[in-house]
mmCIF file of C-alpha atoms in Angstrom:
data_model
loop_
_atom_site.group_PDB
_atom_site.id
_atom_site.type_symbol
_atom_site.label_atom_id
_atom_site.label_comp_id
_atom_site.label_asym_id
_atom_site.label_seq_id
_atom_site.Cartn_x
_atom_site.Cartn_y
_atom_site.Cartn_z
ATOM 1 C CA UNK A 1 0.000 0.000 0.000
ATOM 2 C CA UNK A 2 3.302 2.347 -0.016
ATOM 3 C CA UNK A 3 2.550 5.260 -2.029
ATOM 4 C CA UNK A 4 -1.245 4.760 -2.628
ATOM 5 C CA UNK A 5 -3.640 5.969 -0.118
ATOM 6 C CA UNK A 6 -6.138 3.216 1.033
ATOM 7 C CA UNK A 7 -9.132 2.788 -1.825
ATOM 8 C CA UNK A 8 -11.905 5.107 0.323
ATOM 9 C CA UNK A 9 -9.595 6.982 2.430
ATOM 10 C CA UNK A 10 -11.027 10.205 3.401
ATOM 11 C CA UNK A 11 -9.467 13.596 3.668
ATOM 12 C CA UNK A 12 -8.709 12.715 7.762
ATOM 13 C CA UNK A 13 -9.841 10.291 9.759
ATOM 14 C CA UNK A 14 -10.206 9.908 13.713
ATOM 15 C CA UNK A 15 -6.841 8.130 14.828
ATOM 16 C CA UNK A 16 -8.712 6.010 17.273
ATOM 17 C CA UNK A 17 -10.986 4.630 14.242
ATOM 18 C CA UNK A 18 -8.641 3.431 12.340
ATOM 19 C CA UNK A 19 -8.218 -0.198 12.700
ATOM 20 C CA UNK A 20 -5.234 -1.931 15.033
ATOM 21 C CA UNK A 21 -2.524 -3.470 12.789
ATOM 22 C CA UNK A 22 -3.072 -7.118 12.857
ATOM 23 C CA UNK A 23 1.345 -7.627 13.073
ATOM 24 C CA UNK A 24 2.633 -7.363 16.568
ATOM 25 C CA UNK A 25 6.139 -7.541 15.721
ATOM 26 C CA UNK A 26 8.606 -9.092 13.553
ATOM 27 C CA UNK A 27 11.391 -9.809 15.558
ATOM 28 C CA UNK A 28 12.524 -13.346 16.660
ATOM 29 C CA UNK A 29 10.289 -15.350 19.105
ATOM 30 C CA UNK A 30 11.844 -15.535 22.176
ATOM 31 C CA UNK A 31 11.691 -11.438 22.293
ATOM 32 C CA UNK A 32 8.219 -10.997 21.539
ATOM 33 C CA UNK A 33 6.281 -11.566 24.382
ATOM 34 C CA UNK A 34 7.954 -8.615 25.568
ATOM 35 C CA UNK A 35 6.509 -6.338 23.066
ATOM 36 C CA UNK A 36 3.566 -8.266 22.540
ATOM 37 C CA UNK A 37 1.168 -5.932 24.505
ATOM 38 C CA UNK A 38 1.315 -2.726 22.376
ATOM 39 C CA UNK A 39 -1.344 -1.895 19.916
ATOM 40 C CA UNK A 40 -0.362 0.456 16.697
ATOM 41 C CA UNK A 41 -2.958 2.037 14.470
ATOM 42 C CA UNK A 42 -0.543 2.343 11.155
ATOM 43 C CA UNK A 43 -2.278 6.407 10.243
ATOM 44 C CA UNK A 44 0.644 7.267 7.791
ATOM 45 C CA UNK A 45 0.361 3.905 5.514
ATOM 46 C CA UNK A 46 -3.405 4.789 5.272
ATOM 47 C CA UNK A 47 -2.667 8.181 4.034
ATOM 48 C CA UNK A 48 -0.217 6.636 1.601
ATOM 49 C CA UNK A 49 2.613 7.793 3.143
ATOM 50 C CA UNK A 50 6.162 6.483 2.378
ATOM 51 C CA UNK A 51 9.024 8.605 3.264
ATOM 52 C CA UNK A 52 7.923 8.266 7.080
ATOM 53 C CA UNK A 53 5.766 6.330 9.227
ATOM 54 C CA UNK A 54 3.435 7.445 12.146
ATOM 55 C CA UNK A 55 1.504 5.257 14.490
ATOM 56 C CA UNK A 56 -0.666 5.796 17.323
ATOM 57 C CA UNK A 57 0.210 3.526 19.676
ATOM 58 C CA UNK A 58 -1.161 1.931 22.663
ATOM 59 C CA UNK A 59 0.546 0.153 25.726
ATOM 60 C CA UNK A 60 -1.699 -1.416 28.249
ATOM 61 C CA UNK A 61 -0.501 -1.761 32.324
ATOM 62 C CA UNK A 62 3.282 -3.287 31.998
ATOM 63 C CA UNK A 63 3.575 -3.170 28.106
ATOM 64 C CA UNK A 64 6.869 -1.731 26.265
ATOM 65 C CA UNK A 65 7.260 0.487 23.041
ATOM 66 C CA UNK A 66 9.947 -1.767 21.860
ATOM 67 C CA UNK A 67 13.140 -3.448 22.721
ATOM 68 C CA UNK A 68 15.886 -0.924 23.800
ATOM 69 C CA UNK A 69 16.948 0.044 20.700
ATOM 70 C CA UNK A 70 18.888 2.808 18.483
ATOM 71 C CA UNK A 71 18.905 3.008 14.684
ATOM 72 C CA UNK A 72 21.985 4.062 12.474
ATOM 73 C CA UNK A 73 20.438 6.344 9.910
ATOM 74 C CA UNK A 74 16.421 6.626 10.960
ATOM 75 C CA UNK A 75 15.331 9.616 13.219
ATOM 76 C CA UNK A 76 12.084 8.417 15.140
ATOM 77 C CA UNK A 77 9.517 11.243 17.848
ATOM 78 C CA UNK A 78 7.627 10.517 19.777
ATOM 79 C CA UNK A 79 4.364 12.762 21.563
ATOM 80 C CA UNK A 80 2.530 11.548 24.298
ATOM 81 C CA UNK A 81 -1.604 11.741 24.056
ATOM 82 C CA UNK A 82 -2.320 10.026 27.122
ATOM 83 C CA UNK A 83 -1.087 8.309 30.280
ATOM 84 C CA UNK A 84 2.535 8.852 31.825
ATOM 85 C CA UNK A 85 4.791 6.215 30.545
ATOM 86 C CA UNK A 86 8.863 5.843 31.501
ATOM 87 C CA UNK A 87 10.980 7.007 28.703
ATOM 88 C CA UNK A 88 14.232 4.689 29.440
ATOM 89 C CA UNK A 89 17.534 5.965 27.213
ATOM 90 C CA UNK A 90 21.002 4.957 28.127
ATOM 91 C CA UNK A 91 21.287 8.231 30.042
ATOM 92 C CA UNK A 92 18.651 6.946 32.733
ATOM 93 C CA UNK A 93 14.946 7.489 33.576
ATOM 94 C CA UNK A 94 12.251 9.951 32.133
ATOM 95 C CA UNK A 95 8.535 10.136 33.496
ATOM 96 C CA UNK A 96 6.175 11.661 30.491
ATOM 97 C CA UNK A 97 3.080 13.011 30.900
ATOM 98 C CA UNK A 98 0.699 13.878 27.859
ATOM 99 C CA UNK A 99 1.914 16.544 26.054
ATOM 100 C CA UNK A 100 5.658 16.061 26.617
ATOM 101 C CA UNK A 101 7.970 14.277 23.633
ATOM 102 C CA UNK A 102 11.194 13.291 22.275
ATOM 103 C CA UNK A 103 13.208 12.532 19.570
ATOM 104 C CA UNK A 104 15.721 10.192 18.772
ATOM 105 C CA UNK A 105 18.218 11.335 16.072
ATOM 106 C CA UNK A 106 20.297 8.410 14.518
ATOM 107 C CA UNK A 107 23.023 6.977 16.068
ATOM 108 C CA UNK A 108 22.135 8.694 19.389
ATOM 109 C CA UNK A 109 21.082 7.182 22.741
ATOM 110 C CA UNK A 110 19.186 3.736 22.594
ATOM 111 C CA UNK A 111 15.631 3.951 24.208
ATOM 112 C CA UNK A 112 12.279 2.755 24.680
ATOM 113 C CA UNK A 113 9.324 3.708 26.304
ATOM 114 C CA UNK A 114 7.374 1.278 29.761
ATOM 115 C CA UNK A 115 4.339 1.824 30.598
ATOM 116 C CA UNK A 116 4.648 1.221 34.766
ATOM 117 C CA UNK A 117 1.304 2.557 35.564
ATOM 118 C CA UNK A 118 -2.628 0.937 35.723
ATOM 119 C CA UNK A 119 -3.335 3.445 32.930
ATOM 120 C CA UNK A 120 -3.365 3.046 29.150
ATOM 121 C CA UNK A 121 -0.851 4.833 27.514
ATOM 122 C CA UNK A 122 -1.561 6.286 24.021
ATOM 123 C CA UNK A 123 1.270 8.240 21.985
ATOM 124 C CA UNK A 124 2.473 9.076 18.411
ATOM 125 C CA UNK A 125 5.373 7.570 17.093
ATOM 126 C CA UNK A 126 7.187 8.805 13.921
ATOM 127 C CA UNK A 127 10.248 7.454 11.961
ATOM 128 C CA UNK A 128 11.669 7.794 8.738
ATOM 129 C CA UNK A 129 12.194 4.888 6.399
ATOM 130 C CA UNK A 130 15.721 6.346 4.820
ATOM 131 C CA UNK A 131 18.098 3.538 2.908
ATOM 132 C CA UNK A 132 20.671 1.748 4.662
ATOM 133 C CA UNK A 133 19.407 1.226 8.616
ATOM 134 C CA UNK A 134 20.632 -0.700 10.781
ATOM 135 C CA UNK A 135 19.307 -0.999 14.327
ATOM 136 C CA UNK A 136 20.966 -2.119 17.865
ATOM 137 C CA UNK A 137 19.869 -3.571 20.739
ATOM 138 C CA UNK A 138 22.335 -3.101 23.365
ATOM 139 C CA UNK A 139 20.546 -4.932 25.764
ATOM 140 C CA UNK A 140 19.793 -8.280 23.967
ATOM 141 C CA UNK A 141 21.848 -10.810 21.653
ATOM 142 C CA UNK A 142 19.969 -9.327 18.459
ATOM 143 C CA UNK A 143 20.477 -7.126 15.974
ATOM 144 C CA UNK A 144 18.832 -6.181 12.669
ATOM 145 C CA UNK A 145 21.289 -5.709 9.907
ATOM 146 C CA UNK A 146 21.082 -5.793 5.974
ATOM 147 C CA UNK A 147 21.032 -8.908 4.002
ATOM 148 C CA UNK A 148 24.599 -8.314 1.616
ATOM 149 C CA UNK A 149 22.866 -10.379 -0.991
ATOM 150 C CA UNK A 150 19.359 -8.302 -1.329
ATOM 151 C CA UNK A 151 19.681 -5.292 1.219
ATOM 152 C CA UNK A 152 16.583 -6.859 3.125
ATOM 153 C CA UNK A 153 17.288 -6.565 6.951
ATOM 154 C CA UNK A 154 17.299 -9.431 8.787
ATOM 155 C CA UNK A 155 17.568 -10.922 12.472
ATOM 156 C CA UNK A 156 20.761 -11.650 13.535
ATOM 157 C CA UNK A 157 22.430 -12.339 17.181
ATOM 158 C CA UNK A 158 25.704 -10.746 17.988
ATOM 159 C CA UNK A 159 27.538 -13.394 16.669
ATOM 160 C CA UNK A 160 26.313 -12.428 12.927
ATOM 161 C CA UNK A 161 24.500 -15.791 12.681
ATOM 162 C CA UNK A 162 20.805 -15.383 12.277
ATOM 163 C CA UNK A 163 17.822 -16.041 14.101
ATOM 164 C CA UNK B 1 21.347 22.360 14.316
ATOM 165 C CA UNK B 2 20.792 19.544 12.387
ATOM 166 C CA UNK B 3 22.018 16.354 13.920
ATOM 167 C CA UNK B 4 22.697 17.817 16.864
ATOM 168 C CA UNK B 5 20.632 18.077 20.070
ATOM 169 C CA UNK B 6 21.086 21.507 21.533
ATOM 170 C CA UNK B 7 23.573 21.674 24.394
ATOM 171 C CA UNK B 8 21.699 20.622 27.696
ATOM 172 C CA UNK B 9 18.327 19.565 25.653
ATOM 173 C CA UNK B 10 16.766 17.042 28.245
ATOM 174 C CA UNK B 11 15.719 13.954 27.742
ATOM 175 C CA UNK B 12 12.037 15.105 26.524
ATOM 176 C CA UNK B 13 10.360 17.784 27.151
ATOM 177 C CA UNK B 14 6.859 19.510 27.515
ATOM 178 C CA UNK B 15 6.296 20.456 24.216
ATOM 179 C CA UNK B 16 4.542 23.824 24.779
ATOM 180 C CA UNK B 17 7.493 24.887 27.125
ATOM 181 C CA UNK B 18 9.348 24.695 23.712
ATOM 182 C CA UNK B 19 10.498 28.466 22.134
ATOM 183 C CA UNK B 20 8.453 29.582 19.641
ATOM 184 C CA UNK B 21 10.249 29.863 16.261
ATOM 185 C CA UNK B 22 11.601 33.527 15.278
ATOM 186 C CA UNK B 23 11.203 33.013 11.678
ATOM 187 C CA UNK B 24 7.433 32.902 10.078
ATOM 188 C CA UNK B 25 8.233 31.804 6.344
ATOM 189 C CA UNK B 26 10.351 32.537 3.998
ATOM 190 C CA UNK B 27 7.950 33.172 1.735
ATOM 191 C CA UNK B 28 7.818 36.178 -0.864
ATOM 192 C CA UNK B 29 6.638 39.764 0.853
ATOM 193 C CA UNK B 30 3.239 39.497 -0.693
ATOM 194 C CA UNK B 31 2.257 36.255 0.468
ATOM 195 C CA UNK B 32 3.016 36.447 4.192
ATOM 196 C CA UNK B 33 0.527 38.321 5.179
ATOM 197 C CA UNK B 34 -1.872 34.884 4.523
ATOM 198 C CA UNK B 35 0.837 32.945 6.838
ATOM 199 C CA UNK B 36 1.909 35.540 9.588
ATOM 200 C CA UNK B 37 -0.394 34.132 12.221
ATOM 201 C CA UNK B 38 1.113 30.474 12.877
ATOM 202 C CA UNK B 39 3.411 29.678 15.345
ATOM 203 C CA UNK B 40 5.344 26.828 15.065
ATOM 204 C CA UNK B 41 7.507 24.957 17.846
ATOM 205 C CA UNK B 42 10.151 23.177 16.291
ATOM 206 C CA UNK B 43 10.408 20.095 18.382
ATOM 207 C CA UNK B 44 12.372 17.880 15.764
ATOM 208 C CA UNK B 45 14.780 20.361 15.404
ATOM 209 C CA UNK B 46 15.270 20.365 18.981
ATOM 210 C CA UNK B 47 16.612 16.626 19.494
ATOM 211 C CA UNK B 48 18.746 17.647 16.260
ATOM 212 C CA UNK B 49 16.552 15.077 14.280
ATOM 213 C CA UNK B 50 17.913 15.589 10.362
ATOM 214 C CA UNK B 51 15.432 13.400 8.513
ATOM 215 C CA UNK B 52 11.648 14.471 8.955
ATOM 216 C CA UNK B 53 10.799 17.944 10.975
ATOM 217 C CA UNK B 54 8.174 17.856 13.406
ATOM 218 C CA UNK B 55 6.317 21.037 14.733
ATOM 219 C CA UNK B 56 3.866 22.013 17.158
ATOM 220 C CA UNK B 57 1.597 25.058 15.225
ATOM 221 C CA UNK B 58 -0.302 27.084 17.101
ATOM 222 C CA UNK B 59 -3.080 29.115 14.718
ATOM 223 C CA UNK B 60 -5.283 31.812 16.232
ATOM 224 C CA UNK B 61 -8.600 32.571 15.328
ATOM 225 C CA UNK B 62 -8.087 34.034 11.030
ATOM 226 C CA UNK B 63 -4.471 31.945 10.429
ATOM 227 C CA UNK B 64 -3.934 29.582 7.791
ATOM 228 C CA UNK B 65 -0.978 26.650 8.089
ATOM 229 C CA UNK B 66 0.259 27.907 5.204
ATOM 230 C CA UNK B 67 -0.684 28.183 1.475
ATOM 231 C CA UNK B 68 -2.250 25.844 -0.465
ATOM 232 C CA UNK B 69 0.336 23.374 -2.103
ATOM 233 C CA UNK B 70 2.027 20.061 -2.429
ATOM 234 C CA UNK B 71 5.071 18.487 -2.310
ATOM 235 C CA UNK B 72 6.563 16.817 -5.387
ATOM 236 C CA UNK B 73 8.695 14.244 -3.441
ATOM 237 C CA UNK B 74 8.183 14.827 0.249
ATOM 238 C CA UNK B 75 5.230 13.767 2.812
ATOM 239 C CA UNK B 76 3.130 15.306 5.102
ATOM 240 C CA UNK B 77 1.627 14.790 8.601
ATOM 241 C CA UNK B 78 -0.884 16.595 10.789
ATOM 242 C CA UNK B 79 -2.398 15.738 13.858
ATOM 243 C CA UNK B 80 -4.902 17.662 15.513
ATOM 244 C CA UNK B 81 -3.679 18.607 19.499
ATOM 245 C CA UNK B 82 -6.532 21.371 20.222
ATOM 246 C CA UNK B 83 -9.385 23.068 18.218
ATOM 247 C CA UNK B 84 -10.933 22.396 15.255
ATOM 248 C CA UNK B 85 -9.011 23.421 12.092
ATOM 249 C CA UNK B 86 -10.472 23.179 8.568
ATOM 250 C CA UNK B 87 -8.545 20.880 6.148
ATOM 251 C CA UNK B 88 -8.564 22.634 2.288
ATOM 252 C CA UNK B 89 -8.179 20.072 -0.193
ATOM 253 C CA UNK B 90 -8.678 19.610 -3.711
ATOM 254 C CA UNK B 91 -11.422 17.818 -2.710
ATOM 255 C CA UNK B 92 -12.654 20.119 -1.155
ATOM 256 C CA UNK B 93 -13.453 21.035 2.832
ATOM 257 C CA UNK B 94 -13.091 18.795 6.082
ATOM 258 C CA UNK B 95 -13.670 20.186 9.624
ATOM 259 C CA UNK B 96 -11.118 18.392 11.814
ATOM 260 C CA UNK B 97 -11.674 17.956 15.629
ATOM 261 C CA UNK B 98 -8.643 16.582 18.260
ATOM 262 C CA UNK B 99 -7.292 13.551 17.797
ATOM 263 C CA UNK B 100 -7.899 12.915 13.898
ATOM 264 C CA UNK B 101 -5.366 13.873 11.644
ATOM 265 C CA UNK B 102 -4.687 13.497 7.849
ATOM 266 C CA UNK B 103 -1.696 12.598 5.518
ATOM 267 C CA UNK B 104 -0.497 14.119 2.224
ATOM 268 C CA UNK B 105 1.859 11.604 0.391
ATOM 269 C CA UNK B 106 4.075 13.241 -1.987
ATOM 270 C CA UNK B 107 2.279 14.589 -5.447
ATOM 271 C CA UNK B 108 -0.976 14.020 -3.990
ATOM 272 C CA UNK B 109 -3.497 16.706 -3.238
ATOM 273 C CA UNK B 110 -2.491 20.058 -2.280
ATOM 274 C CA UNK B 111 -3.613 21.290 1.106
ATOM 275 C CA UNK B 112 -3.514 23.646 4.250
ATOM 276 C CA UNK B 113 -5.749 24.446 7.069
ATOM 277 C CA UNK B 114 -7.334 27.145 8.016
ATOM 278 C CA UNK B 115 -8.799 28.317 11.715
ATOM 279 C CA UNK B 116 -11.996 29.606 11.086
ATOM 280 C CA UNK B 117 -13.265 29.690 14.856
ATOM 281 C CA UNK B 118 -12.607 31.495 17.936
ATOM 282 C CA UNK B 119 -10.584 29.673 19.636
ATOM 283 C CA UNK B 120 -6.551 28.638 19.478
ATOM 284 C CA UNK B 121 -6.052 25.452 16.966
ATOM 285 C CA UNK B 122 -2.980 23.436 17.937
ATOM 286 C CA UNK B 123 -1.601 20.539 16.051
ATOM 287 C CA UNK B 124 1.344 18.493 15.027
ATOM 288 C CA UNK B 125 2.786 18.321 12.014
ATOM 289 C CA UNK B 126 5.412 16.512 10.498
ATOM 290 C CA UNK B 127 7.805 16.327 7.215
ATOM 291 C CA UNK B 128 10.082 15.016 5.728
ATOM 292 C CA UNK B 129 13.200 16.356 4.266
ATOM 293 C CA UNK B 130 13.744 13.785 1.212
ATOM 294 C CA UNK B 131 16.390 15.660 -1.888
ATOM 295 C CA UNK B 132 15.086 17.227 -4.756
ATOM 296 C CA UNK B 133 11.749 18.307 -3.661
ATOM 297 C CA UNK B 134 9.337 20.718 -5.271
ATOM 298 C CA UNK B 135 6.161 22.838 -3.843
ATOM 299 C CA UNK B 136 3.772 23.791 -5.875
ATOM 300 C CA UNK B 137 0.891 26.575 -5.493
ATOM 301 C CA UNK B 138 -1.959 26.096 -7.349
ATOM 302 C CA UNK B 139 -4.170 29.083 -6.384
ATOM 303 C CA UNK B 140 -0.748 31.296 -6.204
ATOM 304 C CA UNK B 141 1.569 32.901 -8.579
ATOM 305 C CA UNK B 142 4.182 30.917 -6.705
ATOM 306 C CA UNK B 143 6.555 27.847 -7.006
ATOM 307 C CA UNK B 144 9.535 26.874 -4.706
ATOM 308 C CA UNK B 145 12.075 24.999 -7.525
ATOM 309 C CA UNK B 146 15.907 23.803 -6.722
ATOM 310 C CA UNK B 147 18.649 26.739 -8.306
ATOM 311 C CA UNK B 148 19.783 24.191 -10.721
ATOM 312 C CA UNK B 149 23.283 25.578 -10.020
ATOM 313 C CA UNK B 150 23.267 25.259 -6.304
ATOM 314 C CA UNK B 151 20.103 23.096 -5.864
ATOM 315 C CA UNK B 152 19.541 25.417 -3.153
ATOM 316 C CA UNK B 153 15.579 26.481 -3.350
ATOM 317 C CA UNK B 154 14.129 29.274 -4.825
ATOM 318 C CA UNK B 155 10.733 30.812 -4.867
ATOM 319 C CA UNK B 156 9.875 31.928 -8.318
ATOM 320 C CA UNK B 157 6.703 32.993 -10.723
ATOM 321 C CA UNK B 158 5.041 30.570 -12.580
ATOM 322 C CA UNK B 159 6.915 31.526 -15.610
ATOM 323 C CA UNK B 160 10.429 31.245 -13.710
ATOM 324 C CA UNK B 161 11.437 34.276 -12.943
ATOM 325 C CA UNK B 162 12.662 34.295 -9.361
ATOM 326 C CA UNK B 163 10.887 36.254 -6.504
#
């Protein structure tokens, strides 16, 4: 759907409407019950978008954003819309309220976001989907790094061999 | 700034508490009169994010986002914070409320959004910052086209002479 707006799209849509993306996660199976709690409603794709992506994204009572990560060459933002979730970056420990964000430029401080509290949280999450990334995981024996062959990115562990 | 935080830039922050950019547009004299209103926060910028800018624009009660136009290679975001803000489109007229928002994938429709109440409209919007792009304005004498010398742009007349 890169490129083409959904068939029906209208002009704007409620971000809350629009439906949940069925795809939890791609990464390897022992990491994804980890990340298996958040909810993302995909509302650049359905606009057609292709240079960037931006999700609305939900994490229920002790969900995560992600695994601690930092990408070589993509910027990502986030904004917060509701609830008070921890932003964790290698520099320490950030409570957010609604209202507060905070970008990630490329190669900068690994991060992800916990949701600690009994609340939902709901925020926007944008990133850019420039040639060439390559994302870290300092925390975990993973890593997702181009195929040499075809440029796809694949799951590796630290060791290079893949997952 | 690009690529840079700013020295001492936190971790995230509240993104009203952000400075409100000096600069309105660089648009020609004539049209900035249509554009003077908005107030943009430049919180991408801020986190020195290089790929995609993201700002939080504050109209008042009269100001338009900008003029109407479109981007030959690069998309665009919004996402409605506070107020109710009237998405222009080719296709004509959408009254927006908080929390729905709206994307405009390169060479698609033109657009902008006007505040026609009486109260503040607040929203996010987001773009990237792909090579080689191209605005055009439909309803203006007006077109923002790469110096082919420098590739630096340039606004010019619809017959190319330069502003």
């Amino acid at each position: 759907m890169d490129g083409q707006p959904a068939r029906d799209t209208p002009a704007a849509v409620d971000a809350m409407a629009v439906a949940v993306r069925a795809k939890v996660s791609s990464c390897p199976a022992p990491f994804l019950p980890r990340v298996a709690g958040r909810r993302k409603r995909a509302l650049g794709d359905l606009f057609g978008l292709r240079n960037f992506g931006v999700n609305l994204t939900r994490l229920g009572p002790g969900d995560a954003s992600s695994l601690h990560h930092r990408h070589s060459r993509q910027d990502e933002f986030v904004y917060v819309v509701e609830g008070e979730p921890t932003l964790v970056t290698d520099a320490g420990e950030t409570p957010l309220r609604p209202g507060m964000c905070a970008g990630f430029p490329a190669g900068g401080t690994a991060h992800h976001l916990e949701n600690r509290t009994a609340r939902d949280v709901l925020y926007l999450e944008v990133g850019d989907r420039g040639a060439g990334d390559e994302v870290e995981y300092p925390r975990d024996d993973l890593a997702l790094v181009p195929d040499p062959a075809t440029g796809r990115r694949r799951y590796a562990r630290k060791d290079g061999s893949l997952w």
